[in-house]
Amino acid sequence: MNKLEYTISAWPINGLPATLAERTRRVYDRLAPVYSISTNLFHSRAHRRALEICDLADGMRVLEVATGSGEMFRRLVRTNPSGSTLGVDLSPKMARRTQHRVQSEFPACMTQCHAVDARHMPFRDAAFDSVFCCYMLELLSGEDIARTIGEFRRVLRRRGQLVLVLIGQKTPAFNALYRVAGKVAPAFWGRQVEERVPELVEASDFHIERDAQVRQTFYPSRVLVARKNGD
Ligand SMILES: C[S@@+](CC[C@H](N)C(=O)[O-])C[C@H]1O[C@@H](n2cnc3c(N)ncnc32)[C@H](O)[C@@H]1O
């Protein structure tokens, strides 16, 4: 076991089973018709902040991993109208909703959304200039987080940017509530990983360039913009 694997194996799991992707897929499939309510209430401010502090320019090849019902995805397409914007989500119903919505809103844009597991993505190496992923790493085991960050690195071009949004961990009362929610419905809530992910990102050959905290109502988020190091 190398140092990184050892660090991950020591992460607190708060009752999260090692593999629960199948349950996560079912839960998010069921919630697809109403999930946008939660995104608009708790995630939209962090989405906007991520777009403000990253280096997204029109004409880029952009991937969003875990689109959910597509609120951030539509922002990305709007900012990148003459580039290509691809989305993936584990839940086929989330991916289908996002695909329908984006195709009717932006018929002239190059954009697609498919049901894909972030842990093994069907894209060639260095296919993207930017990868975005908001509020998904919480739902993966430590090992899967490391594997998925490895996938982000693989599909990004040299010096490409990775933009992550994580649930913040700086508010003890919120953390206590989250621990309870995560025990009750682990496949939906997962557990907080914000304090540990930066170390893992840097150990995976990225350099964190920007780091911002956002609060929407009582819900804290952390936005990280990391650059893939040159080979
Ligand atoms: C908390 S929601 C976040 C949705 C959206 N990114 C947002 O900011 O509102 C988590 C999303 O991650 C997706 N997801 C969970 N595990 C995944 C995986 N292994 N691969 C791809 N998507 C995954 C779920 O289906 C769900 O849509």
Coordinates of C-alpha atoms and ligand atoms in Angstrom, one line a residue:
M1 CA 0.0 0.0 0.0
N2 CA 1.6 3.4 -1.0
K3 CA 1.2 6.6 1.1
L4 CA -1.8 7.8 -1.0
E5 CA -3.7 4.5 -0.6
Y6 CA -2.9 4.4 3.1
T7 CA -4.3 8.0 3.5
I8 CA -7.5 7.1 1.7
S9 CA -8.0 3.9 3.6
A10 CA -7.9 6.0 6.8
W11 CA -10.7 8.4 5.7
P12 CA -13.8 8.3 8.0
I13 CA -16.6 6.7 6.0
N14 CA -19.6 7.7 8.2
G15 CA -21.2 4.4 7.5
L16 CA -20.8 4.8 3.7
P17 CA -20.6 1.3 2.1
A18 CA -17.5 0.9 -0.1
T19 CA -19.6 0.5 -3.2
L20 CA -23.0 2.0 -3.5
A21 CA -23.1 3.3 -7.0
E22 CA -26.1 1.1 -7.9
R23 CA -28.1 2.6 -5.0
T24 CA -27.0 6.1 -5.9
R25 CA -28.1 5.5 -9.5
R26 CA -31.5 4.4 -8.4
V27 CA -32.0 7.2 -5.9
Y28 CA -31.0 9.9 -8.4
D29 CA -33.1 8.3 -11.2
R30 CA -36.1 8.6 -8.9
L31 CA -35.4 12.2 -8.0
A32 CA -34.6 13.4 -11.5
P33 CA -38.0 15.1 -12.0
V34 CA -37.6 17.3 -8.9
Y35 CA -33.9 17.5 -8.3
S36 CA -33.6 21.0 -9.9
I37 CA -35.3 22.4 -6.8
S38 CA -32.5 21.3 -4.6
T39 CA -29.8 22.6 -7.0
N40 CA -31.5 26.0 -7.2
L41 CA -31.8 26.3 -3.4
F42 CA -28.3 25.1 -2.4
H43 CA -25.9 24.9 -5.4
S44 CA -26.6 27.7 -7.8
R45 CA -24.4 30.3 -6.0
A46 CA -21.4 28.0 -6.0
H47 CA -22.0 27.2 -9.7
R48 CA -21.9 30.9 -10.5
R49 CA -18.8 31.4 -8.4
A50 CA -17.0 28.5 -10.1
L51 CA -17.7 30.1 -13.5
E52 CA -16.4 33.5 -12.2
I53 CA -13.0 32.1 -10.9
C54 CA -12.2 29.5 -13.6
D55 CA -10.7 30.2 -17.0
L56 CA -13.6 29.1 -19.2
A57 CA -13.5 30.6 -22.7
D58 CA -15.8 30.2 -25.7
G59 CA -14.5 27.5 -28.1
M60 CA -13.2 25.1 -25.5
R61 CA -13.8 21.3 -25.2
V62 CA -15.6 21.1 -21.9
L63 CA -16.8 18.1 -19.9
E64 CA -19.2 18.2 -16.9
V65 CA -19.2 15.1 -14.8
A66 CA -22.4 14.4 -12.7
T67 CA -24.6 17.0 -14.4
G68 CA -27.6 16.1 -12.2
S69 CA -30.7 17.8 -13.8
G70 CA -28.4 20.1 -15.8
E71 CA -28.4 23.6 -14.2
M72 CA -24.6 24.0 -14.3
F73 CA -24.5 22.2 -17.6
R74 CA -26.7 24.9 -19.2
R75 CA -24.5 27.6 -17.7
L76 CA -21.5 25.9 -19.3
V77 CA -23.2 25.7 -22.7
R78 CA -24.2 29.3 -22.5
T79 CA -20.6 30.3 -21.8
N80 CA -19.2 28.1 -24.5
P81 CA -21.6 28.4 -27.4
S82 CA -19.1 27.7 -30.2
G83 CA -17.2 25.1 -28.4
S84 CA -18.3 21.6 -27.4
T85 CA -19.8 20.8 -24.1
L86 CA -20.3 17.2 -23.0
G87 CA -22.0 16.0 -19.9
V88 CA -22.3 12.7 -18.1
D89 CA -24.3 11.4 -15.1
L90 CA -24.6 8.0 -13.6
S91 CA -28.3 8.3 -13.6
P92 CA -29.8 7.7 -17.0
K93 CA -32.9 9.8 -16.1
M94 CA -30.8 12.8 -15.1
A95 CA -28.7 12.5 -18.2
R96 CA -31.9 12.3 -20.4
R97 CA -33.5 15.3 -18.8
T98 CA -30.3 17.3 -19.2
Q99 CA -29.9 16.2 -22.8
H100 CA -33.6 17.2 -23.7
R101 CA -33.4 20.5 -21.9
V102 CA -30.1 21.6 -23.4
Q103 CA -31.0 20.5 -26.9
S104 CA -34.3 22.5 -26.9
E105 CA -32.6 25.6 -25.3
F106 CA -29.4 25.5 -27.4
P107 CA -30.2 23.7 -30.7
A108 CA -27.3 25.2 -32.5
C109 CA -24.6 24.3 -29.9
M110 CA -22.4 21.2 -29.9
T111 CA -23.6 19.5 -26.8
Q112 CA -24.5 16.0 -25.6
C113 CA -25.3 14.4 -22.2
H114 CA -25.0 10.6 -21.6
A115 CA -25.4 8.1 -18.8
V116 CA -21.7 7.3 -17.9
D117 CA -20.0 6.3 -14.6
A118 CA -17.3 8.8 -13.8
R119 CA -15.0 6.1 -12.5
H120 CA -14.5 4.7 -16.0
M121 CA -15.2 7.3 -18.7
P122 CA -15.3 6.4 -22.4
F123 CA -13.2 9.3 -23.6
R124 CA -9.8 9.3 -25.1
D125 CA -6.8 10.8 -23.3
A126 CA -6.4 14.6 -23.3
A127 CA -9.8 15.0 -24.9
F128 CA -10.9 18.1 -22.9
D129 CA -9.6 21.6 -22.0
S130 CA -11.8 21.8 -18.8
V131 CA -13.5 19.3 -16.6
F132 CA -16.2 20.4 -14.1
C133 CA -17.6 18.2 -11.3
C134 CA -19.9 19.6 -8.6
Y135 CA -21.1 17.7 -5.5
M136 CA -20.3 14.2 -6.7
L137 CA -17.1 13.1 -4.9
E138 CA -19.1 13.0 -1.7
L139 CA -21.0 10.0 -3.1
L140 CA -17.9 7.9 -3.8
S141 CA -15.7 5.7 -1.6
G142 CA -12.2 7.0 -1.0
E143 CA -10.7 4.5 -3.5
D144 CA -13.2 5.6 -6.1
I145 CA -12.5 9.3 -5.5
A146 CA -8.8 8.6 -6.2
R147 CA -9.7 6.6 -9.3
T148 CA -12.1 9.3 -10.6
I149 CA -9.6 12.1 -10.1
G150 CA -7.2 9.9 -12.1
E151 CA -9.9 9.8 -14.8
F152 CA -10.2 13.6 -14.7
R153 CA -6.5 13.8 -15.1
R154 CA -6.4 11.3 -18.0
V155 CA -9.1 13.0 -20.1
L156 CA -7.7 16.5 -19.5
R157 CA -5.1 17.9 -21.9
R158 CA -1.7 19.0 -20.6
R159 CA -2.3 22.2 -18.5
G160 CA -6.1 21.7 -18.6
Q161 CA -8.2 22.8 -15.7
L162 CA -10.3 20.9 -13.2
V163 CA -13.1 22.7 -11.4
L164 CA -14.5 21.0 -8.4
V165 CA -17.3 22.0 -6.1
L166 CA -17.5 20.3 -2.8
I167 CA -19.8 20.5 0.2
G168 CA -18.0 22.8 2.8
Q169 CA -16.9 21.4 6.1
K170 CA -16.2 24.5 8.1
T171 CA -19.5 24.8 10.0
P172 CA -19.8 22.3 12.9
A173 CA -23.6 22.5 13.2
F174 CA -24.0 21.8 9.5
N175 CA -21.5 19.0 9.7
A176 CA -23.4 17.4 12.5
L177 CA -26.7 17.5 10.5
Y178 CA -24.9 16.2 7.4
R179 CA -23.5 13.2 9.4
V180 CA -27.1 12.3 10.4
A181 CA -28.5 12.8 6.9
G182 CA -25.6 10.7 5.5
K183 CA -26.4 7.8 7.9
V184 CA -30.1 7.9 7.0
A185 CA -29.6 8.0 3.2
P186 CA -26.0 7.4 2.3
A187 CA -26.7 6.8 -1.4
F188 CA -28.2 10.3 -1.6
W189 CA -26.0 12.4 0.8
G190 CA -22.8 10.5 0.9
R191 CA -20.4 12.1 3.4
Q192 CA -18.3 15.3 3.4
V193 CA -14.8 15.1 1.9
E194 CA -13.9 18.7 1.3
E195 CA -11.0 18.8 3.8
R196 CA -9.3 15.8 2.3
V197 CA -9.9 16.2 -1.4
P198 CA -7.3 19.1 -2.0
E199 CA -4.5 16.9 -0.8
L200 CA -5.6 14.1 -3.1
V201 CA -6.0 16.5 -6.1
E202 CA -2.4 17.7 -5.6
A203 CA -1.1 14.2 -5.1
S204 CA -2.7 13.4 -8.5
D205 CA -0.4 15.9 -10.2
F206 CA -2.6 18.9 -10.2
H207 CA -1.8 22.4 -8.8
I208 CA -4.7 24.2 -7.0
E209 CA -4.8 27.7 -8.4
R210 CA -8.0 29.1 -6.8
D211 CA -9.9 28.1 -3.7
A212 CA -13.2 29.9 -2.7
Q213 CA -15.8 29.4 0.0
V214 CA -19.5 30.0 -0.8
R215 CA -22.6 30.0 1.4
Q216 CA -26.1 29.7 0.2
T217 CA -28.7 30.0 3.0
F218 CA -27.1 27.6 5.5
Y219 CA -25.4 25.4 2.9
P220 CA -21.6 25.8 2.6
S221 CA -19.6 24.9 -0.5
R222 CA -16.0 25.1 -1.5
V223 CA -14.9 25.7 -5.1
L224 CA -11.4 24.5 -6.3
V225 CA -9.8 25.4 -9.6
A226 CA -6.8 23.1 -10.3
R227 CA -4.4 23.0 -13.2
K228 CA -3.1 19.7 -14.6
N229 CA 0.7 19.9 -14.3
G230 CA 2.8 19.6 -17.6
D231 CA 4.1 16.1 -18.3
Ligands
LIG1 C1 -25.6 15.8 -5.4 S1 -26.0 15.5 -7.1 C2 -25.2 17.0 -7.9 C3 -25.8 17.3 -9.2 C4 -25.2 18.6 -9.9 N1 -23.7 18.4 -10.2 C5 -25.3 19.8 -9.0 O1 -24.3 20.6 -8.9 O2 -26.4 20.1 -8.6 C6 -24.9 14.2 -7.5 C7 -25.0 13.7 -8.9 O3 -23.9 12.8 -9.1 C8 -24.3 11.7 -9.9 N2 -23.3 10.6 -9.7 C9 -23.2 9.9 -8.5 N3 -22.2 9.0 -8.7 C10 -21.8 9.2 -10.0 C11 -20.8 8.5 -10.8 N4 -20.1 7.5 -10.3 N5 -20.6 8.9 -12.1 C12 -21.3 9.9 -12.6 N6 -22.3 10.6 -11.9 C13 -22.5 10.2 -10.6 C14 -25.7 11.4 -9.4 O4 -26.5 10.7 -10.3 C15 -26.3 12.9 -9.2 O5 -26.9 13.3 -10.4

